[in-house]
Short mmCIF file of C-alpha atoms in Angstrom, two decimals:
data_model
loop_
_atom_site.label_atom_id
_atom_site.label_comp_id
_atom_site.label_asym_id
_atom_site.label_seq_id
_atom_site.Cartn_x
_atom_site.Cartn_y
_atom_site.Cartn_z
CA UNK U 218 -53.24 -6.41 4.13
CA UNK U 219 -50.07 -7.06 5.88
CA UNK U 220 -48.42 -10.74 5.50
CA UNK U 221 -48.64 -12.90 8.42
CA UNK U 222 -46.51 -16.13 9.21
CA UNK U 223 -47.81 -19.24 10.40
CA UNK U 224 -49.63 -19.87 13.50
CA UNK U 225 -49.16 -22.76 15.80
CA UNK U 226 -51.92 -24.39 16.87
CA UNK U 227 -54.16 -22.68 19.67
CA UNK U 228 -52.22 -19.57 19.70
CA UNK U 229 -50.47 -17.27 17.90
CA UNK U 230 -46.76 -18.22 15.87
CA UNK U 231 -43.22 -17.33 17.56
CA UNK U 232 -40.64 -15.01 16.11
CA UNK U 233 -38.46 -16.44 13.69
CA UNK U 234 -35.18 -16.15 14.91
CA UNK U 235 -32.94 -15.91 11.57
CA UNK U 236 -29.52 -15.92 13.49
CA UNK U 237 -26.93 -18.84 12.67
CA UNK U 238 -26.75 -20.68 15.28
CA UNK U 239 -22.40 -21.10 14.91
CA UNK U 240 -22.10 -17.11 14.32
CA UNK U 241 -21.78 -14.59 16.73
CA UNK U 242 -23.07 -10.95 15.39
CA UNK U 243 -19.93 -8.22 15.52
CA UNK U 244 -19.83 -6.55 18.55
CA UNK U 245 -20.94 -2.73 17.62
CA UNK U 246 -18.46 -0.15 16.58
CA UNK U 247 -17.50 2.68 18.87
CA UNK U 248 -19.09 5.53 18.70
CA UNK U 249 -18.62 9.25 19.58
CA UNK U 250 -19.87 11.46 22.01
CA UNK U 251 -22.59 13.43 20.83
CA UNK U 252 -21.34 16.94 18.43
CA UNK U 253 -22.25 20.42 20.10
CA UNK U 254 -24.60 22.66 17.77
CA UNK U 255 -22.89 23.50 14.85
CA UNK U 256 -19.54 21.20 15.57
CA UNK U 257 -18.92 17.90 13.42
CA UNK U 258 -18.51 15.03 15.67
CA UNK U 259 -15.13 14.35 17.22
CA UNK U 260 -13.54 11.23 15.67
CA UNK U 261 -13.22 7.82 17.03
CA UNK U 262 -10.71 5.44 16.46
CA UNK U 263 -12.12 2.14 15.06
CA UNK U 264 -15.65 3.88 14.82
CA UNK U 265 -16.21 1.60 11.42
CA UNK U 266 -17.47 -1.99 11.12
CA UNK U 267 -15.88 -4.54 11.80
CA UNK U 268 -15.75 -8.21 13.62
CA UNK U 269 -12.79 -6.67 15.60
CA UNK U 270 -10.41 -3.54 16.50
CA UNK U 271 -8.02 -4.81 13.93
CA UNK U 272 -10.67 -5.08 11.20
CA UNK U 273 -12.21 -1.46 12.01
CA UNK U 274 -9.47 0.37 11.93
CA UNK U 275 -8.19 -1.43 8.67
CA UNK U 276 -11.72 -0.34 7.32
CA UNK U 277 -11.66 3.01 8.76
CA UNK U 278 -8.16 3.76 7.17
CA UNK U 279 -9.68 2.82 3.61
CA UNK U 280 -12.71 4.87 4.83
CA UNK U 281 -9.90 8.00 4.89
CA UNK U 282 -8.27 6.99 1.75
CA UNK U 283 -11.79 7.00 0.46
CA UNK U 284 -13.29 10.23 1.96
CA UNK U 285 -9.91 12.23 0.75
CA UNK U 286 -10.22 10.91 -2.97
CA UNK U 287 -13.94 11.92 -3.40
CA UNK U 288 -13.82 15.43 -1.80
CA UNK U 289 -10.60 15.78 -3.67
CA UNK U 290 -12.20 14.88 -7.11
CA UNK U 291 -15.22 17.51 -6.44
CA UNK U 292 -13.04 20.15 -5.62
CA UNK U 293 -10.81 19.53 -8.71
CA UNK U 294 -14.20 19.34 -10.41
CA UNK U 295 -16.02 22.75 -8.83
CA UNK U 296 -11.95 24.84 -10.19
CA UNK U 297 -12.73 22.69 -13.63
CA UNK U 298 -16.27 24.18 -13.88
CA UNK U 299 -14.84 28.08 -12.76
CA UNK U 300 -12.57 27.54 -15.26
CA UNK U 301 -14.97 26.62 -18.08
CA UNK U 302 -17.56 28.80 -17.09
CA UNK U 303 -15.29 31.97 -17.08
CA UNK U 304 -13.71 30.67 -20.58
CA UNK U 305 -17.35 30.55 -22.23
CA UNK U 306 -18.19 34.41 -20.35
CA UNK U 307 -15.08 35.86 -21.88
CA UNK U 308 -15.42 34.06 -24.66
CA UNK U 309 -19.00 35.64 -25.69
CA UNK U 310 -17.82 39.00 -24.41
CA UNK U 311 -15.24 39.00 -26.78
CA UNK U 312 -17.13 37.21 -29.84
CA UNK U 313 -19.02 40.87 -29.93
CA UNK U 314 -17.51 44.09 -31.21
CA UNK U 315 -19.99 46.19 -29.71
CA UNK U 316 -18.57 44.71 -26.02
CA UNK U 317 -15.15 46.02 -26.61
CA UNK U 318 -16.08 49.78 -26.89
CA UNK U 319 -15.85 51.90 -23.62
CA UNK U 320 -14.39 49.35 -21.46
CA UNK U 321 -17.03 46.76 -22.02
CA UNK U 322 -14.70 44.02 -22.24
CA UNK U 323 -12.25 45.43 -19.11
CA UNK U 324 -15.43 45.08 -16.84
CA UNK U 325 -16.74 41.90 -18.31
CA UNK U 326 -13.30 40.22 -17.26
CA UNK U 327 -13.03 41.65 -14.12
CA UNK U 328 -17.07 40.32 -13.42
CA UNK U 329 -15.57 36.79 -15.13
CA UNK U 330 -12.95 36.80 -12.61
CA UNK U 331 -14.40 37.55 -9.62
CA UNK U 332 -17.39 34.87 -10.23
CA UNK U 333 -14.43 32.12 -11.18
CA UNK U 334 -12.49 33.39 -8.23
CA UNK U 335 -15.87 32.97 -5.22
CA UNK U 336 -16.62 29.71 -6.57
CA UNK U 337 -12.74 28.44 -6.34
CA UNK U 338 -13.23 29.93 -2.91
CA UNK U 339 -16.33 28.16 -1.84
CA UNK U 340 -14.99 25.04 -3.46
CA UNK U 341 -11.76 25.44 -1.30
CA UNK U 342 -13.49 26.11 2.07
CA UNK U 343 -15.62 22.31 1.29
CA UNK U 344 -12.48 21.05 1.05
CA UNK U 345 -10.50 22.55 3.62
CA UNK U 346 -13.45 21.55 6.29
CA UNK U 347 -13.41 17.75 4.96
CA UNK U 348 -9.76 17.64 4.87
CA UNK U 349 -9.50 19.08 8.61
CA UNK U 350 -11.93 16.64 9.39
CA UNK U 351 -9.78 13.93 8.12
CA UNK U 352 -6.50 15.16 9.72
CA UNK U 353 -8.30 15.47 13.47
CA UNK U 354 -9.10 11.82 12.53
CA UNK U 355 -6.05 10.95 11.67
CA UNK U 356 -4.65 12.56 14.66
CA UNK U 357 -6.67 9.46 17.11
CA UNK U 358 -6.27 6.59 14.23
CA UNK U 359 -2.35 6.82 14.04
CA UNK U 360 -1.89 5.75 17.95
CA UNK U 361 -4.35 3.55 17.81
CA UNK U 362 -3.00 1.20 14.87
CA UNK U 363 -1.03 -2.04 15.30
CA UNK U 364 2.35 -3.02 14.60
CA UNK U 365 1.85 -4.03 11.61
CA UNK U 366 -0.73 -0.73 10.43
CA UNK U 367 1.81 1.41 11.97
CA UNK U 368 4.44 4.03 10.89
CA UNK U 369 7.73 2.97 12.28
CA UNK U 370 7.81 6.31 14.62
CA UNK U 371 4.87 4.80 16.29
CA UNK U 372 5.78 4.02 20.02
CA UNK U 373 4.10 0.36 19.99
CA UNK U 374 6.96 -0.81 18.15
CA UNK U 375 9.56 -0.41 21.50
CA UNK U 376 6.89 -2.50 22.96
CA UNK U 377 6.88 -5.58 19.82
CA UNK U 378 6.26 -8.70 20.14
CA UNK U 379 6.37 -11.34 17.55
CA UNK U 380 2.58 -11.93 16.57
CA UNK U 381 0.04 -14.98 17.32
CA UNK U 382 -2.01 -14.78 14.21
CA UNK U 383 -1.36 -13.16 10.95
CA UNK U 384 -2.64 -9.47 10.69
CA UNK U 385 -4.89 -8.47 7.53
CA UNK U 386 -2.58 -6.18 6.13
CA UNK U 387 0.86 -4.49 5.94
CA UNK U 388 1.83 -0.91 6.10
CA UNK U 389 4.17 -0.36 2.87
CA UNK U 390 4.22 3.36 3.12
CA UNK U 391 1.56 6.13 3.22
CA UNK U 392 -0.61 8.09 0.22
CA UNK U 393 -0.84 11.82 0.17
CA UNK U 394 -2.41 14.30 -2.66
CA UNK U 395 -1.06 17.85 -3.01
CA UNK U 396 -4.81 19.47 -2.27
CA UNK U 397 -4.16 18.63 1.50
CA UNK U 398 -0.45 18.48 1.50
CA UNK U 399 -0.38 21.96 3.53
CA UNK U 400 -2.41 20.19 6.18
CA UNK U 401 0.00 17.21 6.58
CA UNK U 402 -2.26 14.90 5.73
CA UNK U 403 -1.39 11.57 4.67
CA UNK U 404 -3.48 8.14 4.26
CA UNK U 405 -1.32 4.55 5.62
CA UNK U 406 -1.31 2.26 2.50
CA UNK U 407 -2.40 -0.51 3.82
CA UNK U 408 -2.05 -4.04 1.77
CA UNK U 409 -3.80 -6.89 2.66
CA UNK U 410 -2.16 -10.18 3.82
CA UNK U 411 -0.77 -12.77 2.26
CA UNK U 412 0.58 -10.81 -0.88
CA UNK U 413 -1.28 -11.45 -3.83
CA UNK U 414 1.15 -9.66 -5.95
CA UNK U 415 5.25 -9.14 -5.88
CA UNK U 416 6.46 -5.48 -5.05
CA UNK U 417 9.18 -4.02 -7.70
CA UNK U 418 11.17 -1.28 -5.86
CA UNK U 419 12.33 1.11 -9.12
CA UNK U 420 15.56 2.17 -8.93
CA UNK U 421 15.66 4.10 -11.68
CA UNK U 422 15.30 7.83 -12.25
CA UNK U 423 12.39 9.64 -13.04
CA UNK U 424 11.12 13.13 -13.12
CA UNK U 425 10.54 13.78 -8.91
CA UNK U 426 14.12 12.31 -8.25
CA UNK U 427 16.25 13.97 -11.02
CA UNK U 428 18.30 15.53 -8.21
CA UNK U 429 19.47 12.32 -6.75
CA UNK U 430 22.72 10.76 -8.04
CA UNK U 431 22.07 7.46 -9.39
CA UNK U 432 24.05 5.33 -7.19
CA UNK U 433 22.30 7.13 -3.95
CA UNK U 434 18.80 6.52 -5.67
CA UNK U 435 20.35 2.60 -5.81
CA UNK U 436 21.08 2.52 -2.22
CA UNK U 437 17.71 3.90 -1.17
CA UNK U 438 15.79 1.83 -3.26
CA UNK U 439 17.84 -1.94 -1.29
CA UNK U 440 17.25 0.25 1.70
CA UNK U 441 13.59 0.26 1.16
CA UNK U 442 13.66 -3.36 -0.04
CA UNK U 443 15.35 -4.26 3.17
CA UNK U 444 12.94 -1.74 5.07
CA UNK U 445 9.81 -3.94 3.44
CA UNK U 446 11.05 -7.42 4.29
CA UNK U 447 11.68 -6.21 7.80
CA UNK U 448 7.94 -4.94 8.38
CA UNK U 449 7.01 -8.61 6.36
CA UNK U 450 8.76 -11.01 8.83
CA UNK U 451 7.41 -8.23 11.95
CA UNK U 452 3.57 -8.92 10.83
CA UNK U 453 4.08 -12.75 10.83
CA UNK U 454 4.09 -15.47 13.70
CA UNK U 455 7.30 -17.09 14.22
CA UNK U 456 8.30 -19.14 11.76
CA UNK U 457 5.44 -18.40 9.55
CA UNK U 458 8.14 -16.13 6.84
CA UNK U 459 11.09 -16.88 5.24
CA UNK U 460 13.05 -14.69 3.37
CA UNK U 461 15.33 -15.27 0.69
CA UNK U 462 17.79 -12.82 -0.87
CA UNK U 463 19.81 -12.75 -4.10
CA UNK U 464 22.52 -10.19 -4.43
CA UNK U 465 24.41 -10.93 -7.54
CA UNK U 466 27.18 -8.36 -7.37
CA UNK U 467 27.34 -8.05 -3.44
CA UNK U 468 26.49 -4.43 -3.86
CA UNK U 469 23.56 -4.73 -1.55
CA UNK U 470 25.87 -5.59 1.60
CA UNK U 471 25.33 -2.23 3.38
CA UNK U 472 21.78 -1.95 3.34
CA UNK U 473 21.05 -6.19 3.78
CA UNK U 474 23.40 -5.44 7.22
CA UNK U 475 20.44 -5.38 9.65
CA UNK U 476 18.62 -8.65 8.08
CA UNK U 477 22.23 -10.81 8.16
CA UNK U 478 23.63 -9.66 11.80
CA UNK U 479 20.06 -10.42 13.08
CA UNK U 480 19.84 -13.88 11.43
CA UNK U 481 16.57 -13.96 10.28
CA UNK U 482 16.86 -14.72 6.49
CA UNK U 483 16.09 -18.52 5.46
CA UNK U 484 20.09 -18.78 4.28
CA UNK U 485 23.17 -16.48 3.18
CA UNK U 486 22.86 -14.03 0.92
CA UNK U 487 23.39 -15.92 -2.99
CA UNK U 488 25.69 -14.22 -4.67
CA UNK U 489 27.14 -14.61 -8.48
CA UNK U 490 25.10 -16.58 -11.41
CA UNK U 491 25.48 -19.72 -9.43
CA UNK U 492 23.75 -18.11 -6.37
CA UNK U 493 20.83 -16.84 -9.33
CA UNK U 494 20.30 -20.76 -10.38
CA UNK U 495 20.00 -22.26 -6.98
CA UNK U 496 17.85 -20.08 -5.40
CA UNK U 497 15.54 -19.83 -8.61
CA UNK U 498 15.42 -23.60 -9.12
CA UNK U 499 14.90 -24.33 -5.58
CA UNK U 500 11.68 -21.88 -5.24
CA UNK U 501 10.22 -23.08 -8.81
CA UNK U 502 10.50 -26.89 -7.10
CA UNK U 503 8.48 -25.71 -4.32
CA UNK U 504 6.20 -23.95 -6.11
CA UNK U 505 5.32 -27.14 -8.38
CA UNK U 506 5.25 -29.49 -5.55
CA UNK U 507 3.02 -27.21 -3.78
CA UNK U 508 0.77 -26.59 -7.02
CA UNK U 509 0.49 -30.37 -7.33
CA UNK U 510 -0.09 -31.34 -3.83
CA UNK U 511 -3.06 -28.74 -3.41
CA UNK U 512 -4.58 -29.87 -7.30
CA UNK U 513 -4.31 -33.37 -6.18
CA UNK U 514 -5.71 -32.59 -2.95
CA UNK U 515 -2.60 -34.20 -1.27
CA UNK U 516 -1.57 -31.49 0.75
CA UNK U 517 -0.27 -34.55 3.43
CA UNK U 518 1.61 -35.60 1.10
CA UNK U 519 4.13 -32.92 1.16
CA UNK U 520 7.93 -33.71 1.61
CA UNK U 521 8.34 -33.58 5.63
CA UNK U 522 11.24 -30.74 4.87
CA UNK U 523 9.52 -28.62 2.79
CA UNK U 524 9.96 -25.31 4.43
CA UNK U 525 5.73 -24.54 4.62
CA UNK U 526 6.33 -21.18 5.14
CA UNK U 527 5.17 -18.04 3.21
CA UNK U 528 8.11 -17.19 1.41
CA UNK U 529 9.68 -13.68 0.17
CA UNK U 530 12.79 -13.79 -2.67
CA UNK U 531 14.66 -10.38 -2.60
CA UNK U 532 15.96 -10.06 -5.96
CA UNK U 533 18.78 -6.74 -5.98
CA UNK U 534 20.33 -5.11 -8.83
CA UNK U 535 17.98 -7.27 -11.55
CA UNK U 536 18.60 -8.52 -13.96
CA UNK U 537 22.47 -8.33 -13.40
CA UNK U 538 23.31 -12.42 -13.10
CA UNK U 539 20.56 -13.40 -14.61
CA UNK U 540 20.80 -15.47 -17.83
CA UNK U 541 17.48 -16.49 -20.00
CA UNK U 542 17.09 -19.76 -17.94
CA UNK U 543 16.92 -17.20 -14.93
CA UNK U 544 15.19 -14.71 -15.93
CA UNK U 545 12.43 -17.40 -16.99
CA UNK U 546 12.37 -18.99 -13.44
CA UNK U 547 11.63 -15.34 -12.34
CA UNK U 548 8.78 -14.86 -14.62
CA UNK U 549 7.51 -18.24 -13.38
CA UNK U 550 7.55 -17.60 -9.74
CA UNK U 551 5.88 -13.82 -10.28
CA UNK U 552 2.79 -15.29 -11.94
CA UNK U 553 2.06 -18.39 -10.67
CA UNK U 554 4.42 -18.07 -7.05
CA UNK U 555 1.71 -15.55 -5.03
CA UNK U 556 -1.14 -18.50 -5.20
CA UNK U 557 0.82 -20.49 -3.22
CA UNK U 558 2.90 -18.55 -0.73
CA UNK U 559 6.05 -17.60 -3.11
CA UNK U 560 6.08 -13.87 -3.00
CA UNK U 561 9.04 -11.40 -4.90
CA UNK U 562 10.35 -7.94 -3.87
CA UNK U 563 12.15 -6.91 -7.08
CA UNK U 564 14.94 -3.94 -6.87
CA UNK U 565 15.46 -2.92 -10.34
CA UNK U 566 15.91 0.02 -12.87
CA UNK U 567 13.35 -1.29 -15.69
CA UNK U 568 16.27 0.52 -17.77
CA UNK U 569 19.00 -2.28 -16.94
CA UNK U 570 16.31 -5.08 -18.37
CA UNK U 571 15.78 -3.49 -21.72
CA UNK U 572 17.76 -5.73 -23.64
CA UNK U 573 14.52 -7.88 -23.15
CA UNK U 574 12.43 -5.90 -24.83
CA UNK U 575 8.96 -6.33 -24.26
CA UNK U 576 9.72 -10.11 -22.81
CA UNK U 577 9.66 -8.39 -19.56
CA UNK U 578 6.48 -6.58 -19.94
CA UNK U 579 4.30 -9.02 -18.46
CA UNK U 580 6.64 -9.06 -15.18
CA UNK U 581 6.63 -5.02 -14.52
CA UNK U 582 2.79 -5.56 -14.83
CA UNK U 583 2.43 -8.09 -12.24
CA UNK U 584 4.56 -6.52 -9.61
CA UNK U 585 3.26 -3.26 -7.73
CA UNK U 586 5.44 -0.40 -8.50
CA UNK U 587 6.90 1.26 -5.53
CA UNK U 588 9.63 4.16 -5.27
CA UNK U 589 12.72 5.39 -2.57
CA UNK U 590 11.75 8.34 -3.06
CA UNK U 591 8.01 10.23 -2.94
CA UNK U 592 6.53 9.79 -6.30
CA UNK U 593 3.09 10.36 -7.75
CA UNK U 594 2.26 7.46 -9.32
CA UNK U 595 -0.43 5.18 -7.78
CA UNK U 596 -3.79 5.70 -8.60
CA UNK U 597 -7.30 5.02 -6.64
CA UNK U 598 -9.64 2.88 -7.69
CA UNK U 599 -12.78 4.98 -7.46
CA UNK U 600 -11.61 8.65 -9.04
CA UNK U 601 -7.86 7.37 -10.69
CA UNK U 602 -6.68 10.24 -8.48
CA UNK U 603 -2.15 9.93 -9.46
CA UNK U 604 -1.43 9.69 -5.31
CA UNK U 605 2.37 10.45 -4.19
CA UNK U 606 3.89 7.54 -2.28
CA UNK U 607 5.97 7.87 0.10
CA UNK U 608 8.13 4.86 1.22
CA UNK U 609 8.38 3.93 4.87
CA UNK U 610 10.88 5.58 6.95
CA UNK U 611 12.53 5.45 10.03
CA UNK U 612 13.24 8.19 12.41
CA UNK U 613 16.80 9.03 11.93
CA UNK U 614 19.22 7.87 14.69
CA UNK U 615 16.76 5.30 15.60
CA UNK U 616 17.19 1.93 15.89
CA UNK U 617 14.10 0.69 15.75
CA UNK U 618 14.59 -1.79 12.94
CA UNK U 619 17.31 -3.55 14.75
CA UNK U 620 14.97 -3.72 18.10
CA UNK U 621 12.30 -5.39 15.90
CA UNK U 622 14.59 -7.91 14.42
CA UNK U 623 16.27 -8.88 17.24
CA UNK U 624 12.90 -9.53 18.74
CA UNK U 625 11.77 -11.56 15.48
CA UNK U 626 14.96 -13.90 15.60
CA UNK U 627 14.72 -14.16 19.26
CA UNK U 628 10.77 -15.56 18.61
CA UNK U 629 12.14 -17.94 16.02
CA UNK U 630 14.91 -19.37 18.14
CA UNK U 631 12.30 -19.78 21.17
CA UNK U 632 9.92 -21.96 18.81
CA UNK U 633 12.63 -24.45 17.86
CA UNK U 634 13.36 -25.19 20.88
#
């Protein structure tokens, strides 16, 4: 017997409409022309869910990320079973004596190695069909993404403008795995807005950057920092970012250059141990005030020149003029700074800090590692696939980075006035 709602009086009951009433259902996501016989469907850009374009293609880029890291782990899985199946063949080929008279064993390889070497083969044509799959998608994603989802050799960034509303994530770089390096493929890393944890750029050396002299890995890594901030205050409204730098030492001067001669940091560069105690103090006080305010539920009550802002602290060369005071303020603003719009962008060699110990532990682990140079060392969350990062860059000769900052400060100056 099938159910049957309530009737109204003298007739037969309306359908209930379940819709809520101050909600408006997504509009649907595009979809492609219908596949020829035999073809997969060509790829759309934004073809996944979403209440908008920005939202679909921010889900269809983690769609990618996904797709690559599970056909990836089943074709590393498919060589891991050739590999164990032709170990056990050979294995009970040569556990008999009998098998190793008249060439027994010679032909008993060669069968071993021709059934490991079709099912490497079968497992590499799955992959290299999903993988071209992904790169033709790639190929209509890329010039469809926003500033902010962008590569910096995109062309929409000759064409920025500082934003209305915040975006729901940041480019930081792009994700690649050596299966489908050959086909150029490479996933955006896309982190979602506001921050919810510091960045640490490591300027030390590891195995992938043994080449590079130490004081050129240095440079690259306050290169990237600056590279970072710059895509930060590009993604926010006017106004709606401030960044802060320390520079102990001054040796960051070079690479800070397009930042200072565009004006857009929240103050000069601090320099020396005095610099260190300012800034840190300064950012820990808004941090408490703000923690209060919002526990208190007071947010009114905030000081009328309390800079509201998200805020980013650009800490070079750590933990060179830091003392323990410091270095405590820095802990502070890493753990409790991200919950209420305090963010850090550490460059450090974890090396320099050592005379800490494991005081410093907790800080590494609450900042997301990132490198100047490629590196494969973030993992997935579904497979723990090690990924190779590779840090944004821009186009050389371009200057791109200037255009965009220019256009940032000129958006600041137009809402003060």
């Amino acid at each position: 017997a099938q159910a049957s709602g309530p009737e109204a009086p003298g007739g037969p009951a309306e359908p209930i409409d379940y819709t809520h009433p101050g909600r408006q259902a997504p509009p649907p996501p595009v979809t492609a022309p219908p596949a020829e016989p035999g073809r997969p469907a060509a790829p759309v850009a934004g073809d996944a869910t979403g209440w908008s374009m920005e939202e679909r293609l921010y889900n269809q880029v983690w769609g990618m990320f996904e797709d690559l890291a599970r056909t990836t782990a089943a074709y590393r899985s498919a060589v891991d079973f050739a590999d164990s199946r032709m170990e056990q063949e050979l294995d009970r080929v040569l556990s008999d004596p009998r098998s190793r008279i008249g060439g027994q064993a010679d032909a008993a390889r060669d069968a071993a190695a021709a059934k490991h070497a079709a099912l490497v083969d079968r497992a590499r044509e799955a992959l290299d069909r999903d993988v071209a799959q992904l790169v033709a998608e790639s190929e209509v994603v890329e010039p469809a993404l926003p500033a902010a989802y962008a590569g910096w050799d995109n062309p929409c960034w000759h064409a920025y403008r500082s934003p209305m509303e915040i975006p729901m994530a940041v480019r930081l770089g792009d994700l690649r795995l050596p299966e489908s390096e050959s086909a150029g493929l490479h996933i955006p890393m896309l982190v979602r807005l506001p921050l919810e944890r510091g960045l640490w750029i490591d300027a030390g050396t590891t195995d992938a950057d043994a080449l590079v002299d130490a004081d050129e890995l240095r440079a690259r890594a306050a290169h990237t920092a600056t590279e970072l901030a710059a895509r930060l205050l590009a993604a926010y409204p006017a106004g709606e970012f401030s960044v802060h730098v320390l520079d102990p030492a001054g040796t960051a001067s070079g690479a800070l250059a397009p930042l200072v001669d565009a004006g857009v940091l929240a103050g000069p560069v601090a320099r020396g141990a005095a610099g260190v105690a300012e800034t840190l103090t300064r950012l820990t006080d808004r941090v408490d005030l703000v923690q209060m305010a919002v526990r208190s539920g007071a947010a009114d009550a905030l000081p009328a020149d309390l800079d509201v802002a998200e805020q980013l602290l650009i800490v070079h060369d750590f933990p060179h003029g830091f003392d323990d005071r410091a270095v405590t303020r820095l802990r502070y603003l890493a753990d409790e700074g991200p919950q209420v719009g305090v963010h850090l962008l550490l460059v450090a060699d974890r090396e320099d800090a050592a005379e800490y110990g494991p005081l410093l532990d907790p800080l590494w682990r609450a900042l997301l590692r990132l490198t100047p140079l490629p590196d494969d060392h973030l993992a997935d969350p579904w497979v723990g696939h090690a990924w190779t990062y590779d840090p944004p860059a821009i186009p050389y000769g371009s200057g791109v980075l200037r255009q965009v900052l220019a256009e940032v400060a000129k958006a600041r100056r137009e809402k003060r006035l």
